Structures are given as C-alpha cells and as structure tokens.
XYZ file of C-alpha atoms in Angstrom:
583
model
C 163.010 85.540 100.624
C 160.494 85.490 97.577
C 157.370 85.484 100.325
C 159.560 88.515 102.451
C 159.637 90.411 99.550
C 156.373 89.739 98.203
C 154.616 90.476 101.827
C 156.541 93.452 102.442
C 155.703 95.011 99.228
C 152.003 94.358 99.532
C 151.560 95.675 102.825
C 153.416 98.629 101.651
C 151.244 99.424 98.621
C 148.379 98.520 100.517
C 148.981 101.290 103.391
C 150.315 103.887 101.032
C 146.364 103.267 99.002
C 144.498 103.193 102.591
C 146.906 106.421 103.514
C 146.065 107.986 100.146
C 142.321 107.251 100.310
C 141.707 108.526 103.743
C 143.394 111.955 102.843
C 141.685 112.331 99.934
C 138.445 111.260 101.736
C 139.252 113.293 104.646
C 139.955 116.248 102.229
C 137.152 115.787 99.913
C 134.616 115.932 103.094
C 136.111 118.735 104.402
C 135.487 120.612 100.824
C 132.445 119.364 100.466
C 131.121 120.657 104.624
C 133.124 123.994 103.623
C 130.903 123.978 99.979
C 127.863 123.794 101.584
C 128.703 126.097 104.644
C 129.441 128.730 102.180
C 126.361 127.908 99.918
C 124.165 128.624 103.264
C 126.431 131.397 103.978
C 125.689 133.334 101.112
C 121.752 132.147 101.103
C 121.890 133.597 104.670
C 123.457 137.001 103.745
C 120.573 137.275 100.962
C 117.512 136.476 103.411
C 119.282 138.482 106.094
C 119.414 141.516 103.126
C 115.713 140.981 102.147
C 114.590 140.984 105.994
C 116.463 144.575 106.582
C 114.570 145.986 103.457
C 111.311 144.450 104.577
C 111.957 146.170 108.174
C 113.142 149.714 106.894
C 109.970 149.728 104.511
C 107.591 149.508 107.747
C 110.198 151.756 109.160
C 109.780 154.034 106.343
C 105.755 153.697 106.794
C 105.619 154.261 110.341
C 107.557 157.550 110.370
C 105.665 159.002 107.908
C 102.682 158.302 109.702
C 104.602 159.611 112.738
C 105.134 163.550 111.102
C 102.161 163.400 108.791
C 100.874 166.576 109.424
C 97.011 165.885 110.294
C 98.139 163.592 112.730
C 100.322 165.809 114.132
C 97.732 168.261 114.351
C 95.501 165.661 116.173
C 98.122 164.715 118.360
C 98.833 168.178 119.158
C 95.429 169.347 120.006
C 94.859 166.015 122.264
C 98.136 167.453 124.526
C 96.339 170.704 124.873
C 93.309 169.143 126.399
C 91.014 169.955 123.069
C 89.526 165.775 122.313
C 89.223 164.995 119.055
C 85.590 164.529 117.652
C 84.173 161.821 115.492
C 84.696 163.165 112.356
C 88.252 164.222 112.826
C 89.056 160.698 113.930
C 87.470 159.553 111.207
C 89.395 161.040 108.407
C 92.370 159.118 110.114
C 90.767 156.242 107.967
C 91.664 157.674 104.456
C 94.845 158.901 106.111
C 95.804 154.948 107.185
C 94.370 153.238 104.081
C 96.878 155.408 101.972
C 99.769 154.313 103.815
C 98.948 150.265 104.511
C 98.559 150.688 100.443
C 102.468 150.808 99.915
C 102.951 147.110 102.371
C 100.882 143.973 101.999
C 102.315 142.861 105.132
C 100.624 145.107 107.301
C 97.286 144.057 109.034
C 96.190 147.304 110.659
C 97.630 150.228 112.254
C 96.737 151.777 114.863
C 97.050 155.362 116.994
C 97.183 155.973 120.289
C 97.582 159.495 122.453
C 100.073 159.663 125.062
C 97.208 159.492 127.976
C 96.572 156.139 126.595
C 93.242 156.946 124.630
C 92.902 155.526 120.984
C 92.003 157.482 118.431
C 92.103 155.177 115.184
C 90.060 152.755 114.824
C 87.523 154.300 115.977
C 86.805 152.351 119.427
C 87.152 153.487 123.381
C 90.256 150.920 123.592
C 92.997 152.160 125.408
C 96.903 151.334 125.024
C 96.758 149.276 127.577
C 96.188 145.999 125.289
C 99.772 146.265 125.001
C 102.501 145.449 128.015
C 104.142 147.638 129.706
C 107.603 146.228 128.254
C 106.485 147.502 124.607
C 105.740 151.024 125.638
C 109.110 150.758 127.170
C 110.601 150.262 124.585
C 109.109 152.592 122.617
C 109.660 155.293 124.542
C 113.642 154.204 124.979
C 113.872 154.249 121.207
C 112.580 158.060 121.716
C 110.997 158.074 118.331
C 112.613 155.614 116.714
C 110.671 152.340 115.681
C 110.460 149.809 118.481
C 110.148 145.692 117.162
C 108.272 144.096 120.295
C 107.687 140.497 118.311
C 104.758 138.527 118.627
C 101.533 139.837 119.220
C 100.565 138.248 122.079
C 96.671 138.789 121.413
C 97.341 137.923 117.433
C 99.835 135.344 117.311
C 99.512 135.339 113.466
C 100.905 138.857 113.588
C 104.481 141.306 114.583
C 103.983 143.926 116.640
C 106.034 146.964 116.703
C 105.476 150.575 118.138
C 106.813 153.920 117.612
C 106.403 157.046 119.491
C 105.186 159.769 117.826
C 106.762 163.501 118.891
C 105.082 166.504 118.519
C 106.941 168.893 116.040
C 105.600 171.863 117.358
C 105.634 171.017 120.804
C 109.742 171.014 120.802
C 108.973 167.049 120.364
C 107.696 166.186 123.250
C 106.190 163.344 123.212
C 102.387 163.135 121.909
C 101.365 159.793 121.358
C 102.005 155.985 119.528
C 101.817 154.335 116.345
C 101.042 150.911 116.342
C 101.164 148.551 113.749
C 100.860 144.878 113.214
C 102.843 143.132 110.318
C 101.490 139.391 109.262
C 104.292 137.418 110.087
C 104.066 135.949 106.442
C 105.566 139.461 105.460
C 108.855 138.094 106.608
C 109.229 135.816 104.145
C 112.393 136.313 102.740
C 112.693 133.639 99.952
C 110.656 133.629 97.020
C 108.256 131.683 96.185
C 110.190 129.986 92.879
C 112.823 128.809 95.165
C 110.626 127.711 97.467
C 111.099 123.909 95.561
C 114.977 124.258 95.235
C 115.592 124.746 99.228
C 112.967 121.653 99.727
C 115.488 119.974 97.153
C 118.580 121.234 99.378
C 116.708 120.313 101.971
C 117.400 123.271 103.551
C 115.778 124.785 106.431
C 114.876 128.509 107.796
C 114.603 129.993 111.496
C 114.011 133.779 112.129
C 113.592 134.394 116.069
C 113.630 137.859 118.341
C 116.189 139.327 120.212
C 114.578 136.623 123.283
C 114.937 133.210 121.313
C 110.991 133.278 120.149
C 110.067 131.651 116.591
C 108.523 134.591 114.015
C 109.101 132.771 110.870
C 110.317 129.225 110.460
C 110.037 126.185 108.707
C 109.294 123.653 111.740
C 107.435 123.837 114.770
C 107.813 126.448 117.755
C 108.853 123.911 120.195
C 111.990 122.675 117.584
C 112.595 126.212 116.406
C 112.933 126.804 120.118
C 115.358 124.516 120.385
C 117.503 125.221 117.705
C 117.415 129.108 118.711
C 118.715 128.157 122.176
C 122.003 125.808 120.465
C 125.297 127.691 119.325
C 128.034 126.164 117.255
C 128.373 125.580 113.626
C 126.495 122.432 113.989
C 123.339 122.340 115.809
C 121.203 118.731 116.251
C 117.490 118.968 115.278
C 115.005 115.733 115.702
C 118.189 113.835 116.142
C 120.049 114.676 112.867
C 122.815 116.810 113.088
C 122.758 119.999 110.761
C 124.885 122.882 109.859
C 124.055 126.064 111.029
C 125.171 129.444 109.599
C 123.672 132.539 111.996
C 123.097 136.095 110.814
C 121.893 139.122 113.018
C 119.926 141.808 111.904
C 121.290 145.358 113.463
C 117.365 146.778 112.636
C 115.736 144.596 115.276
C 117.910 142.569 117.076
C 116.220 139.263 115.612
C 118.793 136.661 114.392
C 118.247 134.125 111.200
C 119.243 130.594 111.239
C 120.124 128.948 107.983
C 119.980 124.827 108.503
C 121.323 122.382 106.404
C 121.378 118.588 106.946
C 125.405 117.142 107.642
C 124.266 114.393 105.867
C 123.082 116.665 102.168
C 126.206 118.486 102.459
C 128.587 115.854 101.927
C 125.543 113.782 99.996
C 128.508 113.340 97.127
C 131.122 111.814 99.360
C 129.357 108.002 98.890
C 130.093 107.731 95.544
C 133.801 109.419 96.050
C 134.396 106.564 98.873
C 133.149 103.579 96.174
C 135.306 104.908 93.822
C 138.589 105.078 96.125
C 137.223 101.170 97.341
C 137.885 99.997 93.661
C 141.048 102.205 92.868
C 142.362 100.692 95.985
C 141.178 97.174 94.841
C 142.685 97.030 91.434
C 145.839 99.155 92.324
C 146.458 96.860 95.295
C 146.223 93.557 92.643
C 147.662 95.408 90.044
C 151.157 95.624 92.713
C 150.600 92.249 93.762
C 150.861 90.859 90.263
C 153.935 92.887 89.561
C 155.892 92.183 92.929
C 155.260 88.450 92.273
C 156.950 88.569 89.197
C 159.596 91.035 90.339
C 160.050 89.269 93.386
C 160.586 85.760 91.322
C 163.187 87.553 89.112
C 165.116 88.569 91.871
C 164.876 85.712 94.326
C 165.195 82.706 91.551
C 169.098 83.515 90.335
C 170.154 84.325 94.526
C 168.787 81.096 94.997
C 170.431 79.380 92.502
C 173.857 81.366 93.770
C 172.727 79.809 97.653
C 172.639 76.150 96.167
C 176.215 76.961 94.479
C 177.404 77.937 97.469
C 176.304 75.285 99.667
C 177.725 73.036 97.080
C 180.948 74.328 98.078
C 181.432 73.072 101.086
C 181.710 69.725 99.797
C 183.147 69.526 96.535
C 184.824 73.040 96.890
C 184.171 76.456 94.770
C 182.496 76.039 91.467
C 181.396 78.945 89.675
C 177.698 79.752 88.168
C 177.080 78.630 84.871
C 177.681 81.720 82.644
C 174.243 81.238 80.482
C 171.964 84.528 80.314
C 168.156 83.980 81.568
C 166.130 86.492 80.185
C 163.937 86.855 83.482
C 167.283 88.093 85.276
C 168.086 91.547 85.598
C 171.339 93.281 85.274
C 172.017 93.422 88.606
C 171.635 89.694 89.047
C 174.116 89.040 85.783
C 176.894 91.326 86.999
C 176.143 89.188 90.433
C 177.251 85.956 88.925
C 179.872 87.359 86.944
C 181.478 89.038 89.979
C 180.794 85.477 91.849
C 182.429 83.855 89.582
C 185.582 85.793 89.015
C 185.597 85.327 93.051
C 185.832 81.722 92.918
C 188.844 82.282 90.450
C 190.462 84.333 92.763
C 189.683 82.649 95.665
C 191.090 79.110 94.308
C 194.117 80.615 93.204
C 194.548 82.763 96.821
C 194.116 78.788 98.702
C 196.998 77.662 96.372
C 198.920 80.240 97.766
C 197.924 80.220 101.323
C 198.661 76.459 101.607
C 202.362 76.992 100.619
C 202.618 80.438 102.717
C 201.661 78.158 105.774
C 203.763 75.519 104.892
C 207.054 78.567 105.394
C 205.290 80.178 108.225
C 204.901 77.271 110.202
C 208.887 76.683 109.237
C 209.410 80.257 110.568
C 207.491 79.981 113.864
C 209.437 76.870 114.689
C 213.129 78.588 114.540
C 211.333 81.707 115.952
C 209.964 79.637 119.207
C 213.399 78.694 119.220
C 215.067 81.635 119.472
C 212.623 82.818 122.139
C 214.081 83.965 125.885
C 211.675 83.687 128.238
C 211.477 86.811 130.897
C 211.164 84.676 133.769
C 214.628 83.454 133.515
C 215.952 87.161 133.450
C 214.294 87.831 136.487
C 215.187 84.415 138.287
C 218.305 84.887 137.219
C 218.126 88.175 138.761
C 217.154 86.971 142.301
C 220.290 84.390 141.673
C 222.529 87.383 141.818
C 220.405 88.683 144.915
C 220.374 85.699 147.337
C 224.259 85.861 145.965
C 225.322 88.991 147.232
C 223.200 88.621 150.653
C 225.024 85.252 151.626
C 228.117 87.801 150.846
C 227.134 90.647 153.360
C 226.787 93.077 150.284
C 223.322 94.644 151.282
C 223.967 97.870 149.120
C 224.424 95.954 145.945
C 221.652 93.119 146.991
C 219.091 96.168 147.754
C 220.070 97.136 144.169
C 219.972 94.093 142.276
C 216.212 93.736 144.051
C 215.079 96.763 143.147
C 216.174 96.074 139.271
C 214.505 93.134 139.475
C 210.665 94.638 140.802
C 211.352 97.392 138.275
C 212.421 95.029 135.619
C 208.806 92.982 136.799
C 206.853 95.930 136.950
C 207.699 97.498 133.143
C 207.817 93.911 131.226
C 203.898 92.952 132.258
C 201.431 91.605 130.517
C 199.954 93.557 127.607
C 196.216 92.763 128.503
C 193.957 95.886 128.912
C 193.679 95.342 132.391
C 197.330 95.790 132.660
C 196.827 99.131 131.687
C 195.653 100.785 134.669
C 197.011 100.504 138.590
C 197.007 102.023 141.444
C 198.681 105.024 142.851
C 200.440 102.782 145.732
C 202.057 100.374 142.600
C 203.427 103.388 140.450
C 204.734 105.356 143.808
C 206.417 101.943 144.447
C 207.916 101.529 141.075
C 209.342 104.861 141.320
C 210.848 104.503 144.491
C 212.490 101.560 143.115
C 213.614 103.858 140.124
C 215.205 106.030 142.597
C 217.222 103.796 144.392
C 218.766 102.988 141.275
C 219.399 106.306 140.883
C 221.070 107.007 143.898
C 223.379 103.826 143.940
C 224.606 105.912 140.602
C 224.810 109.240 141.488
C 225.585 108.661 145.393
C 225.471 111.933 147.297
C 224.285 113.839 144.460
C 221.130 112.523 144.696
C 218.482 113.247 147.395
C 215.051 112.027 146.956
C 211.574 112.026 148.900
C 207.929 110.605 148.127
C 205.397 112.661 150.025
C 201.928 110.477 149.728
C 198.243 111.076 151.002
C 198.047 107.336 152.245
C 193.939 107.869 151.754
C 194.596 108.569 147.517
C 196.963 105.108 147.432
C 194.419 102.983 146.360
C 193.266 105.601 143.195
C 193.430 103.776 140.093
C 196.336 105.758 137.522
C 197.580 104.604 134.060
C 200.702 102.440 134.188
C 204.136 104.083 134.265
C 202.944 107.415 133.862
C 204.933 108.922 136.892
C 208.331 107.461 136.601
C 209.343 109.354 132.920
C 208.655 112.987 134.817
C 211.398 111.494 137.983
C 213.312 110.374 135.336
C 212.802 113.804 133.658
C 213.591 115.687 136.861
C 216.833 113.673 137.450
C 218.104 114.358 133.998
C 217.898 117.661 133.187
C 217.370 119.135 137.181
C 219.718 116.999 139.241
C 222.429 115.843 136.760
C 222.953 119.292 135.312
C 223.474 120.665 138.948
C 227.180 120.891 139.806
C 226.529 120.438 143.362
C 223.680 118.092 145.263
C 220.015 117.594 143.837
C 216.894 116.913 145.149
C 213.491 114.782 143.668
C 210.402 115.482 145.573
C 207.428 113.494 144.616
C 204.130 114.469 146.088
C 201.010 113.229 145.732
C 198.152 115.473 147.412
C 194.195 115.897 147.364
C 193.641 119.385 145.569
C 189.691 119.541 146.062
C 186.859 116.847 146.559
C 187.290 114.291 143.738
C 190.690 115.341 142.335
C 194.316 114.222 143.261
C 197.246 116.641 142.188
C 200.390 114.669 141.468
C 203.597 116.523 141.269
C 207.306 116.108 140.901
C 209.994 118.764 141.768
C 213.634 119.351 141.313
C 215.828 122.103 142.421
C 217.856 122.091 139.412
C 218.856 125.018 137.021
C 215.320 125.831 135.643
C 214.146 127.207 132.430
C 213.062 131.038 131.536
C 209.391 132.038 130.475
C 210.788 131.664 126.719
C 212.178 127.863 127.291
C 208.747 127.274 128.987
C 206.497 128.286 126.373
C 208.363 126.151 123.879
C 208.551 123.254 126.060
C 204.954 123.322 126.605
C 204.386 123.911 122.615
C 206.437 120.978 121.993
C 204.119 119.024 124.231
C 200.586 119.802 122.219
C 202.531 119.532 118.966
C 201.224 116.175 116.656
C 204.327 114.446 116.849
C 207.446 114.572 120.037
C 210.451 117.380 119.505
C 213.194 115.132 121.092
C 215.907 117.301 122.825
C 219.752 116.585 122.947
C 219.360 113.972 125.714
C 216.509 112.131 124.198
C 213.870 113.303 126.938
C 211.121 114.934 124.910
C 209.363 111.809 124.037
C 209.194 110.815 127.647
C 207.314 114.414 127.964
C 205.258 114.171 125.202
C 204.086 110.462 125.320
C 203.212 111.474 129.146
C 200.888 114.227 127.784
C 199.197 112.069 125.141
C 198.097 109.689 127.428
C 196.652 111.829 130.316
C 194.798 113.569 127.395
C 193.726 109.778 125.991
C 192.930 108.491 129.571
C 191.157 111.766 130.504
C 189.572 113.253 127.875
C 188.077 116.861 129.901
C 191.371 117.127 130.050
C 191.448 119.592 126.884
C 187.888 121.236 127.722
C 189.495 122.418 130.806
C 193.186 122.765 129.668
C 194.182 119.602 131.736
C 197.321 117.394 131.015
C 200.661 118.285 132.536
C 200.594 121.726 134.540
C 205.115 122.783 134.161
C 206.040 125.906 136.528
C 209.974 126.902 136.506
C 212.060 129.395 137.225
C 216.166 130.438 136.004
C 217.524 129.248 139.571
C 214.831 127.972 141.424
C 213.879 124.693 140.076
C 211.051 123.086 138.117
C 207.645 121.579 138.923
C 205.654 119.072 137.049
C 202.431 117.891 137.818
C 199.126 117.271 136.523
C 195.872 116.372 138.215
C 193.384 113.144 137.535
C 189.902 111.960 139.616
C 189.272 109.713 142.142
C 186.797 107.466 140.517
C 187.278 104.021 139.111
C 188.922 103.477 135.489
C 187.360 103.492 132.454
C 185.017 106.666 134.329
C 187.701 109.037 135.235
C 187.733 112.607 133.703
C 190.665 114.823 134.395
C-alpha cells in the first residue's frame, strides 16, 4: 500500500510540474513571438513613415518643377511650334541646380517635351530611353507623380516621371519631368541604429508594386524570394523568420521587416533550464514528503492488518492503546474505534451463541407445527375420486376445480412464479367461475371470449381473477334477477392486447366513477363495505409496477359504467416477453 501510495503521488506531482512547465513554456513563447512581432511592428510603421516623407519631398520637388513658371513658358512655346534655343535651355541649368539643392537623393533631373525632344541636359536624346510602360503611367497619373522603380539603364538609381500640364494651355499636356533618386535615398533607418538592428539581427526589404528589390539588406535573388512569400513567417536561407509587411499608399511599394524565429524567443533557453530544475527539486522535494507521509499512514493500517489476521486464530484482540508520535489523528481515532469494535463485537458473539441456542429450540417446535400444502390438495383429490365412484359429477367438477385453484394461488414464491401466461390466468378464472356458479346457480351466467393467437402472452399472476371477482360482487350479486360475467380478451392494435371484464349489474353514476377511479391512484387502498377496494387497488399498483408507460400514457385499469347498464373493466398490456413489456 506504502509503494501504491508513494507511486501514485509521484506520478501525480510529476505530471502536474510537466503540465505546469509546458503552459508556462508554451505561454512564455507565445509572449515572447508576440514581443518581438510588435517590436518589428512598430519599427515597420516608423520606416514605412520615413519612406512616405522621403517620397512626398521628391513629390514636392517635382511639382514645383512641373508649374515653375520658366518652364512653363518653355514648355508652352515648344507646343506652339517656336524650339527653344541654346541659351534658353541653358538657363534650365540654374533652374534644376536650385531644386536638386533641397534632396541629396536625387542624381539628375531631367525634361522632356511632349513630342519626345529633351530639352535639359542639354543633349539631342529623346524620351525614348524610357519604356513605353513609364510614359504610361505617367500620363494615367495625369499630372500626378508616377514611381516606375528601377532604372533599367542605372540600376543604382529610382526612376519616376511626372507629366507636366500647361497652365495656360487649359492643361493640356506639354511635356515630362524626369528624375532619378539614388536608391540609397531610401534609407529609412539611421545610421546610429544601424548597429542595434545588426544586434536584433533584424533585417529590411523595400520592393515595387511588381515584387523587385529597391532597398534591402540581402541579395536580389533572396529579396526576391522573400517578396514573393506571404504569411507571418516567411523562410530565408533556410531559417525561418518573422515577417511584419507594410504598404506604402504613395507608390504602391511594400516594406518587409524580418526578424529571425530563433532571436525572438532568444530568452526562452534560459526560461526552459530554469523550469528543468524547478521541476527537479519540486519533484524530490514531493518524493521526500510522500515517503514519509506515506510511512505514517501505511505503518499503523498495517499493524491493524496483522491484528486482524491474528484474529482468526486466537479470536479479537484489540490494538495496544500506546500513542506513536509518527501517527496522525486519523490513524488514533482508527484504533480507538477498532478497539471499542472488538468490545462490542465479543460481547454481540456472547449473545448470538445463546440467541441460537433458543432459535434453534424454536425452529424445531415450529417444523413441527408445519402442514404441508400437498396434503391439502391430495386430500382434496381424496374427496374427488370420492364423489366420482359416487356418480356426483356436479360436486366432483367442484371439488376439482377448488383444488387447480387452490394449486394455482399457493405457488411457489420464486420470481419466475411471478409472471404466466394469458392461457394459465384465463384457466384459473374459469375455475373461479365454476365455483361461482355451483353457489349462485341460475343467477350466474358467465363467458370467456379469447383470441387463441394472444394465449401464449406472458401476464402477471392473478391479476384477472380480483376484477371477475369484482364483477360478481358488486354487478351480479347486487342484481335481483340473473347476472352475467363476460371476460374478453382481444388484440386492440399491433403489439397490444386489451383485456376486459363486464357485468350487467346496477352500475355506478359519473360521480361514483370519478371517486372510484380516485380511490385507485390514491397512496394507500379505500376499502368499501364489502372489502373489494383492495382487490381494485392492488390490481392497479401492479399493472403500473409491471408496466411502467403505463402512467406516461395514463395506462392501468380503463372503468366505463353506466346507472343501469352495467360496468366494464379492462386495461391493456404488450405482447412482448416479461421483464420488456411496457403498457
């Protein structure tokens, strides 16, 4: 019992620690991932801020080249078909230099008519250096600066191109600013913190709207790669790393904040030592204490086991009534209570001893004065053969039928004596009525009307002969005249038989009825004058035992009289086997 005890504790303990450590583990990770998630949220939100300033200062730039007013001029004479001479173009220089002078990020600018002719710098190049996608774009921003990406002739640089409208042309459309942004420019961390996201170990990706690397920390073909993965986790050179995406509404380009899986929960090695030895020295701690609990409690039940094994041998003996420290209360009030038991229990053999010694006395004379039923009923058939070697077959039909009732009532009171069959309680009540009629002669006329296909339907014992009995005493003896029994025993619908027995004696009004019925639910039997309500009642009980749907479908004995006319009992039960039937 000690080792039960001691096993079953430790395995407890120990599953409630591996239980406790994996939640907290579980829940400390999960803080931890969340931590860092938001960490690189927030980082992300900041870059993503920085980038929209950075693109609504070249924004900024571009439009005021766009509606400076010499270049409008320019622009305007070019639509009329008046070129532009050397000198003119050439003050676009002073012009340009004045703007590039508020952004280091821009490389060179550039200006372009509408017939594709380029006015600053001052070369013969024409627009068409740039795809036919960009000026698309351009002119389906209709004004408005359009972000192309990477310059495919300067891969170091951003390309992005505005239309410019005439003002005084009802803004039609006049020509295109070009400019190209180092791709440096889109640096969005500075350079102080440059050391604390190599510490973090955190890593940057800023691609265009198609998927294409402007700014990153790793290599075109990873960045690449990592542009073209969704989910909150993304895997790069085989590690796995979170990834926390923001979108920039300026240009349709989307940053990528990385962070290794692995950083983010870089704490939770030292958190799973830590629950290790908390499980270690709980787990010995308990095993220590449910030793020595388990001794205390096992040591005094074993020394009650030996005292009571002793006992078979040389009899009760109680405990010893010293008090061991080690035991608990519990265990003390256990021996006490023991050994008051063993008190008891010698003085309750005295007295059982000399009880047997009377009883045994008692059984004798009662053995004695024992008649045994089989010499009623042989003495019974002595009467029988008697009266037939006499020619008196009335009387002998009689004294047989007492005798198969007589058999039928005094049975054996095994369960299986319970229950019969339809044919055996229609038999015993036909015997019943012969009885009867030898007493009441012509007063009495009886028929049994039974469906010989529900015979064999199994039917608690004696449950049909109290209703005849029933019918003949309050239907046929209160008759001045002739009566008449009718028992009937009929299918009503597929699995149920309908039993019934009717008299044509006085009958009882609706207000009769409704108590007799009331007197039949009631918790204990209303006997009448003549002593037949318990008859009724003990009838009702047992269909209701027997069958208990009986009350869900308000089953048990169905009673239908009328002043003049008669009364009809009857009550209903299944066809199945017993011990499954349900009224």
């Amino acid at each position: 019992m000690r080792n039960q005890i001691f096993i079953s504790f430790t395995l407890t303990i120990i599953l409630v620690l591996t239980f406790a450590g994996a939640f907290i583990y579980g829940e400390v990770s999960v803080l931890l991932k969340k931590s860092a998630e938001k960490h690189i949220q927030q980082t992300a939100i900041q870059a993503n801020g920085r980038l929209d300033a950075l693109l609504k200062q070249v924004d900024s730039l571009t439009t005021q080249v766009a509606v400076d007013a010499y270049v409008q001029k320019l622009l305007s004479r070019e639509a009329e078909g008046s070129r532009s001479n050397f000198n003119e173009r050439q003050s676009l220089l002073q012009i340009a230099n004045n703007y590039m002078a508020y952004s280091s990020g821009i490389s060179s600018l550039e200006l372009y008519t509408i017939d594709n002719k380029r006015l600053f710098p001052l070369d013969d190049s024409s627009l068409n250096r740039i795809s036919g996608d960009a000026l698309a774009a351009a002119d389906e921003k209709k004004g408005r600066l359009a972000w192309i990406g990477i310059d495919p002739r300067s891969p170091d640089t951003v390309l992005a191109v505005r239309r410019i409208n005439l003002l005084d042309h009802a803004y039609s459309p006049g020509g295109y600013v070009v400019v190209h942004i180092n791709r440096d420019y889109f640096n969005m961390f500075p350079s102080d913190s440059a050391g604390d996201r190599s510490e973090a170990r955190e890593s940057m990706l800023l691609s265009d709207s198609e998927g294409n690397p402007i700014l990153s920390d790793m290599n075109d073909e990873t960045a690449q790669a990592v542009a073209a993965q969704t989910g909150s986790t993304v895997t790069v050179g085989g590690e796995r790393m979170l990834a926390v995406r923001q979108h920039s509404d300026v240009t349709d380009w989307k940053l990528v904040m990385l962070l290794p899986v692995e950083a983010a929960t870089e704490g939770i090695s030292v958190l799973r030592t830590a629950i290790y030895v908390s499980i270690g020295i709980a787990a010995l701690a308990f095993l220590l204490l449910a030793l020595l609990l388990s001794t205390m409690i096992t040591r005094p039940i074993q020394q009650l086991m030996r005292s009571m094994r002793s006992a078979r041998f040389g009899g009760l003996k109680p405990l010893p009534t010293t008090r061991n420290p080690l035991r608990t209360m519990e265990i003390n009030e256990l021996n006490h209570t023991y050994n008051r038991m063993v008190t008891h229990m010698n003085e309750l053999i005295q007295v059982v001893y000399e009880k047997e010694i009377t009883q045994s006395r008692t059984e004798l004379k009662a053995l004695q004065a024992q008649i045994n039923p089989h010499f009623l009923f042989n003495t019974l058939e002595a009467f029988y053969w008697s009266l037939e070697e006499k020619e008196e077959d009335e009387l002998a039909k009689t004294i047989l039928a007492m005798s198969g009732l007589f058999r039928y009532v005094i049975g054996s009171a095994e369960a299986h004596e319970e229950w019969v069959t339809v044919r055996d309680e229609v038999e015993h009540t036909r015997r019943y009525l012969q009885i009867m009629k030898m007493r009441l002669i012509d007063r009495l006329h009886w028929e049994i009307d039974a469906d010989e296909g529900l015979l064999h339907v199994p039917i608690p014992k004696l449950i049909l002969q109290p209703l005849v009995e029933n019918a003949i005493l309050h239907g046929v003896e209160s008759r001045i005249g002739p009566g008449s029994v009718t028992v009937r025993v009929r299918s009503s619908q597929p699995g149920l038989a309908a039993i019934s027995v009717s008299d044509d004696g006085a009958g009882m009004d609706a207000e009769t009825l409704a108590r007799l019925v009331q007197s039949l639910d009631a918790a204990a039997p209303q006997t009448s004058k003549k002593g037949a309500g318990v008859a009724m009642f003990n009838v009702q009980r047992r269909l209701k035992l027997h069958y208990p749907g009986a009350t869900e479908r308000g089953g048990g004995l169905h009673i239908e009289s009328k002043p003049g006319s008669g009364t009809t009992v009857g009550f209903e039960i299944t066809t199945t086997l017993k011990g499954e039937a349900h009224l």
